[in-house]
Amino acid sequence: MHHAPSILVHAIPGFILLIVAEVIYAVRTQRELYEVKDASTSIALGLGNLAVGLVSKSLILAVFLLIYRYRLWTIPYGAWWAWVLCFFADDFSYYWFHRTSHEVRWFWASHVVHHSSERYNLAAALRQTWTGDITGAFIFWTWMPLVGFEPGMILAMQSFSLLYQFWIHTEVVGKMPRWYEAVFNTPSHHRVHHGSDIDYLDKNHAGTLIVWDRLFGTFEAEVRRPTYGLTQNVHTFNPVRVAFHEWVRMARDLGRARTWRQAWLFVFGAPGWSPDGRTKTTKAMRRERTATGITQLRHEPARDPRLGA
């Protein structure tokens, strides 16, 4: 059970085949779904994430095992109902991790990588952070070994969740049947999540079940094609710069902090926060939208990179 993360490694050939199929479809239908340099950057970032994960996941497993020693109960991983419970527990944890990654700059600095592509395709699903585990993102799952979920089971369910999320990174698939759209995360829901339009910012954080967004007030339906990327794009295909650009910006902001409170908010405040309002948070953008009627801020200057949804 403790080798569960290898699930994603074994899935790589399938990822490649589906990406090739989507490229062929795009060529035959003359749809500009891919750009070579952009896709290459996404794949490079995905490979880097995989390499870092070989070390970081082992450390996280060690933390989970330590917590598991002091578990309150024991949930038998051989029981079918235990896997059902684990699915819901993992998906619930993922929702709050993902939502926090949009609302707290410390986590956003890693997550922004995934939203940095102006294309929305299966290759973009591989555009993953190199620093996510270092930020302590795993803390959102630490309650699970404490209540008795076996650590290998947790890591396996995390892998299955990521497998599910791969296929929803596409414009090829329209809307699914209404009942499916009501319960599960879909390409339509996740396109909203990757949009930089104000209505779509910080919406649809679901992993597998969209019901969490509906329950906690972060759901937004797709009513028009999103503008993909950030409200101010990074304009580079260099994977190293993409991976670390927000950390560099954060360091620069810390250098101009005049008080401890400003320093704290530059790191743990909402992305885009600034003491003088020079850069704006999502809430500030929406207030401005209400006043001006603007729905997309892509070309406005002096704005921190903010994710599309």
XYZ file of C-alpha atoms in Angstrom:
309
model
C 0.000 0.000 0.000
C 2.842 2.415 0.683
C 3.825 2.478 -2.985
C 0.498 3.922 -4.097
C 1.959 7.123 -5.677
C 3.404 4.902 -8.435
C -0.163 4.830 -9.792
C 0.529 8.146 -11.529
C 3.821 6.883 -12.943
C 2.042 3.930 -14.546
C -0.571 6.317 -15.949
C 1.992 8.371 -17.918
C 1.683 6.327 -21.158
C -2.083 6.853 -21.030
C -1.606 10.584 -20.523
C 0.677 10.740 -23.555
C -1.716 8.789 -25.773
C -4.654 11.034 -24.839
C -2.607 14.193 -25.449
C -1.579 12.889 -28.883
C -5.208 12.072 -29.651
C -6.280 15.586 -28.652
C -3.531 17.113 -30.818
C -4.653 15.046 -33.810
C -8.250 16.129 -33.210
C -7.173 19.774 -33.004
C -5.263 19.536 -36.295
C -8.084 17.797 -38.123
C -10.707 20.242 -36.877
C -8.372 23.254 -37.298
C -8.819 24.308 -33.670
C -5.941 26.141 -32.011
C -5.912 24.083 -28.845
C -2.143 23.655 -28.643
C 1.001 25.730 -28.974
C 4.239 23.751 -29.104
C 6.271 25.827 -26.649
C 3.386 26.088 -24.211
C 2.759 22.338 -24.249
C 6.495 21.641 -23.882
C 6.584 23.882 -20.799
C 3.626 22.041 -19.300
C 5.254 18.660 -19.855
C 8.585 19.862 -18.432
C 6.841 21.140 -15.318
C 5.003 17.839 -14.994
C 8.238 15.859 -15.183
C 9.818 18.152 -12.608
C 6.848 17.665 -10.307
C 7.211 13.911 -10.657
C 10.939 14.051 -9.850
C 10.425 16.223 -6.765
C 7.566 13.984 -5.687
C 9.833 10.935 -5.509
C 11.422 12.552 -2.463
C 8.647 14.712 -1.031
C 5.973 12.010 -1.101
C 8.236 9.707 0.866
C 8.628 12.391 3.531
C 4.879 13.013 3.605
C 4.275 9.297 3.958
C 6.621 9.299 6.935
C 4.625 12.123 8.536
C 1.355 10.292 7.911
C 2.779 7.090 9.379
C 3.884 8.959 12.485
C 0.418 10.435 12.950
C -1.142 7.026 12.249
C 0.718 5.585 15.228
C -1.419 7.815 17.446
C -4.683 7.242 15.556
C -7.960 7.499 17.406
C -9.517 4.538 15.585
C -8.474 1.935 13.010
C -10.258 1.933 9.662
C -9.551 -1.379 7.855
C -8.250 -0.635 4.377
C -9.377 -4.063 3.233
C -13.034 -3.154 3.719
C -14.928 -1.730 0.730
C -16.747 0.803 2.883
C -13.408 2.121 4.140
C -12.479 3.078 0.569
C -15.816 4.803 0.100
C -15.221 6.823 3.257
C -11.663 7.543 2.165
C -12.901 8.829 -1.195
C -15.212 11.370 0.411
C -12.648 12.336 3.063
C -9.919 12.866 0.465
C -12.176 14.837 -1.862
C -13.329 17.046 1.021
C -9.692 17.658 2.010
C -8.759 18.430 -1.594
C -11.514 21.025 -1.873
C -10.221 22.974 1.130
C -6.602 22.629 0.032
C -7.496 23.877 -3.427
C -9.664 26.724 -2.183
C -6.965 27.840 0.245
C -4.441 27.729 -2.595
C -6.477 30.488 -4.223
C -7.051 32.529 -1.100
C -3.660 32.453 0.661
C -0.612 33.691 -1.240
C 1.783 31.240 0.460
C -0.055 28.372 -1.213
C -0.937 30.362 -4.324
C 2.768 30.878 -5.053
C 2.937 27.174 -5.866
C -0.509 26.712 -7.348
C -0.188 29.632 -9.762
C 2.025 27.390 -11.901
C -0.931 25.221 -12.836
C -2.905 28.241 -14.025
C -0.113 29.935 -15.957
C -0.966 28.511 -19.376
C -3.162 30.520 -21.725
C -4.243 27.245 -23.334
C -6.660 24.748 -21.873
C -5.817 21.240 -22.936
C -4.732 17.871 -21.587
C -1.080 18.938 -21.582
C -1.984 21.794 -19.232
C -3.152 19.190 -16.715
C 0.497 18.162 -16.371
C 1.606 21.734 -15.578
C 2.229 21.185 -11.896
C 4.169 22.908 -9.126
C 7.630 21.938 -7.923
C 7.149 23.552 -4.509
C 3.676 22.464 -3.385
C 4.794 19.827 -0.887
C 7.421 22.190 0.544
C 4.710 24.709 1.461
C 3.063 22.133 3.710
C -0.001 21.548 1.533
C -0.190 18.032 2.958
C -1.494 19.460 6.258
C -4.999 19.424 4.774
C -4.874 15.616 4.869
C -3.216 15.112 8.266
C -6.565 14.628 9.994
C -7.150 11.474 7.980
C -4.426 9.237 9.498
C -5.371 10.652 12.894
C -8.910 9.280 12.603
C -7.627 5.934 11.347
C -7.166 5.949 7.558
C -4.088 3.934 6.599
C -1.485 6.308 5.012
C -1.064 4.224 1.877
C -4.805 4.371 1.342
C -4.718 8.178 1.566
C -1.891 8.499 -0.962
C -3.631 6.067 -3.300
C -6.853 8.066 -3.161
C -4.925 11.273 -3.844
C -3.501 9.617 -6.952
C -6.923 8.453 -8.127
C -8.219 12.006 -7.653
C -5.452 13.399 -9.850
C -6.163 10.729 -12.463
C -9.781 11.830 -12.586
C -8.817 15.476 -12.899
C -6.626 14.844 -15.942
C -9.460 14.322 -18.415
C -11.388 17.443 -17.418
C -8.624 19.681 -18.801
C -10.080 19.867 -22.278
C -12.213 22.003 -24.559
C -13.045 19.004 -26.735
C -15.737 17.774 -24.349
C -18.783 19.994 -23.949
C -21.236 19.648 -21.106
C -22.029 16.266 -19.634
C -25.585 15.075 -18.828
C -27.332 17.314 -16.316
C -27.235 14.738 -13.502
C -23.483 14.304 -13.960
C -22.849 18.054 -14.031
C -24.823 18.379 -10.784
C -22.632 15.941 -8.859
C -19.197 15.644 -10.466
C -16.455 17.971 -11.581
C -16.521 18.167 -15.373
C -14.621 19.852 -18.214
C -17.238 22.614 -18.183
C -16.866 23.248 -14.450
C -13.085 23.162 -14.601
C -12.897 25.464 -17.613
C -14.530 28.042 -15.363
C -11.853 27.379 -12.769
C -9.124 28.208 -15.283
C -10.740 31.412 -16.511
C -9.283 34.829 -15.689
C -12.658 36.550 -16.094
C -13.775 38.211 -12.854
C -16.962 36.133 -12.612
C -14.845 32.982 -12.815
C -12.032 33.900 -10.401
C -11.733 31.598 -7.379
C -14.613 29.340 -8.406
C -15.115 25.586 -8.786
C -12.325 24.216 -6.589
C -13.626 20.647 -6.733
C -11.437 17.626 -7.250
C -13.982 14.965 -8.188
C -17.263 16.106 -6.606
C -18.597 19.546 -7.514
C -21.048 19.265 -4.605
C -18.482 20.874 -2.276
C -18.532 24.060 -4.341
C -22.309 24.060 -4.397
C -22.376 23.501 -0.633
C -19.791 26.138 0.307
C -20.773 28.856 -2.149
C -17.920 28.721 -4.667
C -19.773 27.247 -7.632
C -20.077 29.104 -10.920
C -21.654 27.700 -14.078
C -20.009 28.108 -17.476
C -22.039 30.661 -19.394
C -19.382 31.765 -21.876
C -15.963 30.576 -23.020
C -13.375 31.566 -20.396
C -10.267 33.616 -21.055
C -7.602 31.219 -19.871
C -4.515 32.027 -17.855
C -3.783 34.715 -15.294
C -5.101 38.250 -15.113
C -1.508 39.211 -15.889
C 0.342 36.435 -17.646
C 3.977 35.512 -17.069
C 4.940 35.668 -20.779
C 7.621 32.998 -20.647
C 8.002 29.372 -21.665
C 10.964 28.840 -19.346
C 9.771 26.178 -16.880
C 12.128 27.370 -14.133
C 10.792 30.930 -14.330
C 7.212 29.670 -14.412
C 7.867 27.459 -11.373
C 9.358 30.211 -9.218
C 8.083 33.548 -10.542
C 5.555 34.146 -7.765
C 8.088 33.260 -5.074
C 10.411 35.886 -6.553
C 7.629 38.463 -6.506
C 6.807 37.567 -2.915
C 10.442 38.065 -1.890
C 10.475 41.478 -3.560
C 7.260 42.458 -1.792
C 8.714 41.402 1.546
C 11.661 43.660 0.836
C 9.367 46.682 0.696
C 7.228 45.776 3.719
C 7.299 48.586 6.307
C 5.685 46.718 9.191
C 5.436 43.159 10.458
C 1.728 43.217 9.565
C 2.526 44.118 5.969
C 5.142 41.363 5.816
C 2.607 38.835 7.119
C -0.045 39.884 4.607
C 2.411 39.834 1.719
C 2.959 36.145 2.493
C -0.275 34.899 4.053
C -2.795 37.442 2.831
C -4.939 37.066 -0.253
C -3.041 36.995 -3.562
C -2.840 40.504 -4.953
C -2.964 42.225 -1.547
C -0.920 45.398 -1.221
C -0.940 48.132 1.439
C -1.589 50.900 -1.079
C -4.055 49.049 -3.304
C -1.625 49.124 -6.229
C -2.356 45.461 -6.799
C -5.760 43.972 -6.105
C -7.307 40.876 -4.595
C -10.230 39.059 -6.181
C -12.636 40.831 -3.825
C -11.218 44.219 -4.819
C -11.501 43.296 -8.495
C -15.158 42.423 -8.024
C -15.852 45.681 -6.211
C -14.217 47.508 -9.096
C -16.231 45.452 -11.572
C -19.428 46.425 -9.783
C -18.466 50.080 -10.084
C -17.201 50.002 -13.678
C -18.853 47.019 -15.332
C -15.504 45.484 -16.324
C -15.608 41.686 -16.542
C -12.007 40.931 -17.556
C -8.840 42.548 -16.262
C -6.236 40.922 -18.505
C -4.716 44.129 -19.849
C -4.760 46.269 -16.719
C -1.282 47.211 -15.432
C 0.365 46.742 -12.036
C -1.523 43.632 -11.037
C -0.100 40.539 -9.384
C -0.533 37.304 -11.332
C -3.901 35.961 -10.254
C -5.299 32.708 -11.278
C -8.258 32.186 -13.472
C -10.736 30.907 -10.936
